[in-house]
Amino acid sequence: MMVEDIRPYGDHPDDGAVQVAFTLPLKAGPQAAEAARELMRQMGIEDAQVVHSRDLGGDFTFFVGYGRCRHRVNPGALEVPRVDLEVMDFRAVNQFVRERLGRKVLLVGACTGTDAHTVGLDAILNMKGFAGHYGLERYPEFRVINLGSQVPNEVLVARAVEEGADAVLVSQVVTMRDVHLGNLTRLAELLEAEGVRDRVVLVCGGPRITHDLAVELGYDAGFGPGTTPSLVASYIVGELDRRRVAGRLGEAR
Amino acid sequence: MTGRPGGLPGCLELDPGLVRSAREDARVIVDEIMDYVRHHTTTSMERAALRLAGINGVDGEGTPLPNRLVDQIGSELGHGASYWLFNAVAVTGRDPGEVARAVADEGLDLIRLPGADPVKVRELGRAAARRAMDHISSRRREREDFVDRLGESPQPWLYVIVATGNIHEDVVQAQSAARMGADVIAVIRSTGQSLLDYVPHGATTEGYAGTYATRENFRIMREALDAVSEELGRYVRQVNYASGLCMPEIAALGAMERLDMMLNDAMYGILFRDLSPRRTLVDQYLSRRISARAGHIINTGEDNYLTTDDAYEAAHTVIASQFINEEFALQAGLAREQIGLGHAFQMDPDLTDGLLWEIAQAALVRALFPLSPIKFMPPTKYKTGNIFRSHLQDCLFNLVGVLTGQSIQLLGMPTEAIHTPFVADRYLALENARYVMNNARDLGREVVLRPGGRIQERAVRVLEGAAGMLGEVRAIGLWEALEQGMFAGVRRPRDGGKGLDGVVPREPGYFNPFLAHLEGVEGDG
């Protein structure tokens, strides 16, 4: 199938309609509005209109703008990094573990470093789960150790080694000044130094985490916003099974 | 002693006997802990005393002087750092600041100095406490004068956060927010400060997700908010966190720099930061004693229960914790008008009639604590990157706030799930709140709840759940309840947690003239 270059759709094909909202460090007035329109034009927005502006006090003005984006994309020509897997539901994951792995999966999870925001970690791990999906604690074939917030990387690694974890899950919410990057990298390095990196499935998640970023940092997978516990579970058990099979093949050679 | 609230919350048919017994249970629960508190001190409590004595600054390596002194006193801390300090003042004839400098720069050893006349030592300490308390009281009067002269907004006060990580940029955003209608500015703390066993020094220009709670940061923001208060003809309040391992020290700094509110919860650090239960419960006492004198409104953190637990199912744990927090606060001398109990709007938006349950909860809190400036916190748990739906969630939140007569409304941001607020996010949030609250200002006085209806029934059930939980906690005691994971579903052993090594039994003759003054045992307070 031929994929054409496309533009945004407002109310008819190829109209390129986009909305933007931003603040300029200027007092409200005609000069500021023209600056906003000029900025939109430089963004590639034609027929730039400022439909709303508001003085925020202290030399700031907020703008809402509409226009037509002149840029196009060819989605077929894009390479999209992603976790490649089939998502199983709660029942299917547990059945998969029983049939293919034959033992419980042990997972250790934490918010590491100075991060105190456990919302994402709890959404994946807590019994209650998230958006109608049970958390991994509810999965009979998982044993979950949730270490909670502000866990030093060293503590997480020590616990994973002590428990013989199959999977390590790290949540990073605070990303100001890219604090999460150094912290995530450090954890992967520590696991490597302890010689256990290959023995665990290492995954991370958070609002600014993407799969390709995670892989770049030395993780097996990364999960962004809206990830359900069953997606994480599906990935982990699938990866464990893949390694199990690969291991056996290796022996056969 | 609590009167019946007006408006919609007054329609709840609550059993006064059940409310009384819940308070009685809370009193017994807290009494047991206070017995422990009265026999212990902590490193941070002693450092707070040193700060009140006028010791500020850092040594050549950046270690705060109060830490230097407390470290030097070491195992003798049970006598009270004030004893060793004022003994040194008596022996050397120097003032506390000079003594601290001598410890840092000249190798002065407080423990090895000869003992001065104990009567004189105590008199010097009591005089220093009177000076410190006079200073705190004068700062409190400044606030009262500002409010008398400039006035303040009707409640709910609109509370927004600034979190740029640079105090000077925070000032720009705070002043902008005030001009757009904010009544209360909270400066978010740098991530991880709760685990620091010292208070950093100086202005923060590169914090992570916030700035440190430091005396200098407090001063810079206070000055900026005073200026914008004058400009707007309305007093703008300042908030920071008296929480973590330095609770009482930060409360002292907040008292000296005229902060108006302190986030301060008796159990938050234990449950959500894995701080030592013993340390935290001792520390909260002095911090609240100081806040009581400073005229701070404390803000408790029960909203946090609902980020880990479900808002519908765990609603009663919020109420139970509020009764306990209230009792701890009362026993530390806070007036009910200073006890800003917290809760949050966290029902799953997909829940049918979730709005009814939120109204029931908010009205219940208002009805149970009619004199308290209740702090209502916004939806966060079910926020996504859909900023448009997020804005709608905040709209319902604002409606419940004005309908049920909440006092302090921490505004939700449309971009809650994305980043710390941009200046325009704050504008949108303030516009949302002002629109809803102005349009529905008197709605709560016009509508009544259907007797025996679902909102009434829900509130009664939640109260019953809370009363039942308090009964259970009373039966086993709070230490044991924390160990069993009765709060927030986390188990916290009484002898575990960070900061336990800073808890010290008070020796006979323990000397802390600041605490004594605040307790009204000594001095002219």
PDB file of C-alpha atoms in Angstrom, chain A residues 21-166:
ATOM      1  CA  ALA A  21      -0.692  27.439  23.266  1.00  0.00           C
ATOM      2  CA  PHE A  22       2.346  29.175  24.733  1.00  0.00           C
ATOM      3  CA  THR A  23       3.480  32.086  26.849  1.00  0.00           C
ATOM      4  CA  LEU A  24       5.787  34.884  25.743  1.00  0.00           C
ATOM      5  CA  PRO A  25       7.744  37.032  28.163  1.00  0.00           C
ATOM      6  CA  LEU A  26       6.082  40.210  26.874  1.00  0.00           C
ATOM      7  CA  LYS A  27       3.405  42.598  28.060  1.00  0.00           C
ATOM      8  CA  ALA A  28       0.076  41.993  26.330  1.00  0.00           C
ATOM      9  CA  GLY A  29      -0.674  44.205  23.335  1.00  0.00           C
ATOM     10  CA  PRO A  30      -0.460  44.389  19.554  1.00  0.00           C
ATOM     11  CA  GLN A  31       3.309  43.969  19.593  1.00  0.00           C
ATOM     12  CA  ALA A  32       3.063  40.782  21.654  1.00  0.00           C
ATOM     13  CA  ALA A  33       0.283  39.374  19.449  1.00  0.00           C
ATOM     14  CA  GLU A  34       2.348  40.004  16.339  1.00  0.00           C
ATOM     15  CA  ALA A  35       5.331  38.347  18.007  1.00  0.00           C
ATOM     16  CA  ALA A  36       3.142  35.310  18.713  1.00  0.00           C
ATOM     17  CA  ARG A  37       1.982  35.132  15.092  1.00  0.00           C
ATOM     18  CA  GLU A  38       5.514  35.481  13.807  1.00  0.00           C
ATOM     19  CA  LEU A  39       6.647  32.692  16.110  1.00  0.00           C
ATOM     20  CA  MET A  40       3.850  30.474  14.775  1.00  0.00           C
ATOM     21  CA  ARG A  41       4.911  31.218  11.217  1.00  0.00           C
ATOM     22  CA  GLN A  42       8.454  30.205  12.107  1.00  0.00           C
ATOM     23  CA  MET A  43       7.037  26.970  13.541  1.00  0.00           C
ATOM     24  CA  GLY A  44       5.689  26.262  10.095  1.00  0.00           C
ATOM     25  CA  ILE A  45       2.133  27.381  10.775  1.00  0.00           C
ATOM     26  CA  GLU A  46       0.444  29.244   7.944  1.00  0.00           C
ATOM     27  CA  ASP A  47      -2.626  31.459   8.344  1.00  0.00           C
ATOM     28  CA  ALA A  48      -1.492  31.917  11.922  1.00  0.00           C
ATOM     29  CA  GLN A  49      -4.258  33.361  14.080  1.00  0.00           C
ATOM     30  CA  VAL A  50      -4.066  34.361  17.723  1.00  0.00           C
ATOM     31  CA  VAL A  51      -7.561  33.497  18.972  1.00  0.00           C
ATOM     32  CA  HIS A  52      -6.927  34.322  22.623  1.00  0.00           C
ATOM     33  CA  SER A  53      -4.356  36.241  24.564  1.00  0.00           C
ATOM     34  CA  ARG A  54      -4.205  37.047  28.219  1.00  0.00           C
ATOM     35  CA  ASP A  55      -1.857  39.188  30.294  1.00  0.00           C
ATOM     36  CA  LEU A  56      -0.488  37.015  33.095  1.00  0.00           C
ATOM     37  CA  GLY A  57       1.010  39.913  35.010  1.00  0.00           C
ATOM     38  CA  GLY A  58       4.710  40.573  35.386  1.00  0.00           C
ATOM     39  CA  ASP A  59       5.392  40.876  31.630  1.00  0.00           C
ATOM     40  CA  PHE A  60       3.976  37.540  30.525  1.00  0.00           C
ATOM     41  CA  THR A  61       1.259  36.942  27.940  1.00  0.00           C
ATOM     42  CA  PHE A  62      -0.451  33.653  27.231  1.00  0.00           C
ATOM     43  CA  PHE A  63      -1.591  32.865  23.680  1.00  0.00           C
ATOM     44  CA  VAL A  64      -3.855  30.335  22.060  1.00  0.00           C
ATOM     45  CA  GLY A  65      -3.323  30.086  18.338  1.00  0.00           C
ATOM     46  CA  TYR A  66      -4.644  28.227  15.333  1.00  0.00           C
ATOM     47  CA  GLY A  67      -3.301  27.808  11.864  1.00  0.00           C
ATOM     48  CA  ARG A  68      -2.330  25.359   9.151  1.00  0.00           C
ATOM     49  CA  CYS A  69       0.811  23.337   9.476  1.00  0.00           C
ATOM     50  CA  ARG A  70       2.775  23.366   6.240  1.00  0.00           C
ATOM     51  CA  HIS A  71       4.901  20.358   7.160  1.00  0.00           C
ATOM     52  CA  ARG A  72       4.051  16.825   6.106  1.00  0.00           C
ATOM     53  CA  VAL A  73       5.111  13.412   7.290  1.00  0.00           C
ATOM     54  CA  ASN A  74       5.291  10.053   5.625  1.00  0.00           C
ATOM     55  CA  PRO A  75       4.416   7.631   8.439  1.00  0.00           C
ATOM     56  CA  GLY A  76       5.439   4.635   6.339  1.00  0.00           C
ATOM     57  CA  ALA A  77       9.009   5.851   6.179  1.00  0.00           C
ATOM     58  CA  LEU A  78       9.401   6.117   9.963  1.00  0.00           C
ATOM     59  CA  GLU A  79      11.127   3.612  12.147  1.00  0.00           C
ATOM     60  CA  VAL A  80       9.251   3.201  15.425  1.00  0.00           C
ATOM     61  CA  PRO A  81      11.078   1.656  18.346  1.00  0.00           C
ATOM     62  CA  ARG A  82       8.686  -0.212  20.621  1.00  0.00           C
ATOM     63  CA  VAL A  83       8.358  -3.184  22.879  1.00  0.00           C
ATOM     64  CA  ASP A  84       7.327  -5.876  20.466  1.00  0.00           C
ATOM     65  CA  LEU A  85       4.920  -8.219  22.136  1.00  0.00           C
ATOM     66  CA  GLU A  86       1.461  -9.629  22.347  1.00  0.00           C
ATOM     67  CA  VAL A  87      -0.389  -8.353  25.392  1.00  0.00           C
ATOM     68  CA  MET A  88      -1.981 -11.079  27.479  1.00  0.00           C
ATOM     69  CA  ASP A  89      -4.611 -10.459  30.118  1.00  0.00           C
ATOM     70  CA  PHE A  90      -4.427 -11.400  33.804  1.00  0.00           C
ATOM     71  CA  ARG A  91      -5.628 -14.962  33.272  1.00  0.00           C
ATOM     72  CA  ALA A  92      -3.491 -15.596  30.209  1.00  0.00           C
ATOM     73  CA  VAL A  93      -0.323 -14.304  31.880  1.00  0.00           C
ATOM     74  CA  ASN A  94      -0.768 -16.606  34.854  1.00  0.00           C
ATOM     75  CA  GLN A  95      -1.517 -19.541  32.608  1.00  0.00           C
ATOM     76  CA  PHE A  96       1.541 -18.738  30.498  1.00  0.00           C
ATOM     77  CA  VAL A  97       3.735 -18.748  33.602  1.00  0.00           C
ATOM     78  CA  ARG A  98       2.330 -22.064  34.793  1.00  0.00           C
ATOM     79  CA  GLU A  99       2.676 -23.769  31.436  1.00  0.00           C
ATOM     80  CA  ARG A 100       5.866 -22.289  30.055  1.00  0.00           C
ATOM     81  CA  LEU A 101       7.969 -21.296  33.073  1.00  0.00           C
ATOM     82  CA  GLY A 102       6.692 -23.751  35.654  1.00  0.00           C
ATOM     83  CA  ARG A 103       7.546 -21.555  38.654  1.00  0.00           C
ATOM     84  CA  LYS A 104       6.566 -18.227  40.125  1.00  0.00           C
ATOM     85  CA  VAL A 105       8.120 -15.074  38.748  1.00  0.00           C
ATOM     86  CA  LEU A 106       9.917 -13.021  41.367  1.00  0.00           C
ATOM     87  CA  LEU A 107       9.876  -9.291  40.784  1.00  0.00           C
ATOM     88  CA  VAL A 108      11.540  -6.537  42.805  1.00  0.00           C
ATOM     89  CA  GLY A 109      10.347  -2.990  42.188  1.00  0.00           C
ATOM     90  CA  ALA A 110      11.309   0.442  43.496  1.00  0.00           C
ATOM     91  CA  CYS A 111      11.402   4.161  42.920  1.00  0.00           C
ATOM     92  CA  THR A 112      15.128   4.753  43.119  1.00  0.00           C
ATOM     93  CA  GLY A 113      17.370   7.607  44.074  1.00  0.00           C
ATOM     94  CA  THR A 114      15.635  10.614  45.541  1.00  0.00           C
ATOM     95  CA  ASP A 115      12.376   9.897  43.752  1.00  0.00           C
ATOM     96  CA  ALA A 116       9.480   9.783  46.199  1.00  0.00           C
ATOM     97  CA  HIS A 117       6.694   9.491  43.636  1.00  0.00           C
ATOM     98  CA  THR A 118       5.316   5.976  43.816  1.00  0.00           C
ATOM     99  CA  VAL A 119       2.147   6.603  41.790  1.00  0.00           C
ATOM    100  CA  GLY A 120       3.457   4.789  38.730  1.00  0.00           C
ATOM    101  CA  LEU A 121       5.110   1.986  40.671  1.00  0.00           C
ATOM    102  CA  ASP A 122       1.974   1.423  42.733  1.00  0.00           C
ATOM    103  CA  ALA A 123      -0.230   1.494  39.652  1.00  0.00           C
ATOM    104  CA  ILE A 124       1.743  -1.437  38.235  1.00  0.00           C
ATOM    105  CA  LEU A 125       2.442  -3.357  41.446  1.00  0.00           C
ATOM    106  CA  ASN A 126      -0.307  -2.707  43.995  1.00  0.00           C
ATOM    107  CA  MET A 127      -3.032  -5.303  44.361  1.00  0.00           C
ATOM    108  CA  LYS A 128      -5.584  -2.715  43.355  1.00  0.00           C
ATOM    109  CA  GLY A 129      -3.923  -1.957  40.056  1.00  0.00           C
ATOM    110  CA  PHE A 130      -4.787   0.794  37.666  1.00  0.00           C
ATOM    111  CA  ALA A 131      -7.645   1.647  35.333  1.00  0.00           C
ATOM    112  CA  GLY A 132      -9.421  -1.614  36.024  1.00  0.00           C
ATOM    113  CA  HIS A 133      -6.327  -3.792  35.552  1.00  0.00           C
ATOM    114  CA  TYR A 134      -5.152  -5.724  38.590  1.00  0.00           C
ATOM    115  CA  GLY A 135      -1.667  -4.932  39.822  1.00  0.00           C
ATOM    116  CA  LEU A 136       1.036  -7.588  39.729  1.00  0.00           C
ATOM    117  CA  GLU A 137       0.646  -8.362  43.448  1.00  0.00           C
ATOM    118  CA  ARG A 138      -2.711  -9.843  42.515  1.00  0.00           C
ATOM    119  CA  TYR A 139      -1.157 -12.244  40.008  1.00  0.00           C
ATOM    120  CA  PRO A 140      -0.944 -15.676  41.671  1.00  0.00           C
ATOM    121  CA  GLU A 141       2.105 -16.568  39.568  1.00  0.00           C
ATOM    122  CA  PHE A 142       4.055 -13.459  40.576  1.00  0.00           C
ATOM    123  CA  ARG A 143       5.785 -12.756  43.839  1.00  0.00           C
ATOM    124  CA  VAL A 144       6.242  -9.007  44.154  1.00  0.00           C
ATOM    125  CA  ILE A 145       8.581  -7.158  46.473  1.00  0.00           C
ATOM    126  CA  ASN A 146       7.739  -3.461  46.347  1.00  0.00           C
ATOM    127  CA  LEU A 147      10.526  -1.542  48.054  1.00  0.00           C
ATOM    128  CA  GLY A 148       8.693   1.770  47.738  1.00  0.00           C
ATOM    129  CA  SER A 149      10.203   5.208  47.347  1.00  0.00           C
ATOM    130  CA  GLN A 150      13.673   6.729  47.584  1.00  0.00           C
ATOM    131  CA  VAL A 151      15.475   3.419  47.444  1.00  0.00           C
ATOM    132  CA  PRO A 152      19.225   3.682  46.839  1.00  0.00           C
ATOM    133  CA  ASN A 153      20.312   1.734  43.753  1.00  0.00           C
ATOM    134  CA  GLU A 154      22.669  -0.298  45.940  1.00  0.00           C
ATOM    135  CA  VAL A 155      19.800  -1.440  48.150  1.00  0.00           C
ATOM    136  CA  LEU A 156      17.698  -2.437  45.175  1.00  0.00           C
ATOM    137  CA  VAL A 157      20.541  -4.428  43.645  1.00  0.00           C
ATOM    138  CA  ALA A 158      21.380  -6.123  46.947  1.00  0.00           C
ATOM    139  CA  ARG A 159      17.770  -7.156  47.401  1.00  0.00           C
ATOM    140  CA  ALA A 160      17.433  -8.405  43.847  1.00  0.00           C
ATOM    141  CA  VAL A 161      20.554 -10.545  44.289  1.00  0.00           C
ATOM    142  CA  GLU A 162      19.488 -11.799  47.706  1.00  0.00           C
ATOM    143  CA  GLU A 163      16.052 -12.808  46.484  1.00  0.00           C
ATOM    144  CA  GLY A 164      17.247 -14.178  43.162  1.00  0.00           C
ATOM    145  CA  ALA A 165      14.893 -11.857  41.308  1.00  0.00           C
ATOM    146  CA  ASP A 166      13.728 -12.700  37.803  1.00  0.00           C
TER     147      ASP A 166
END
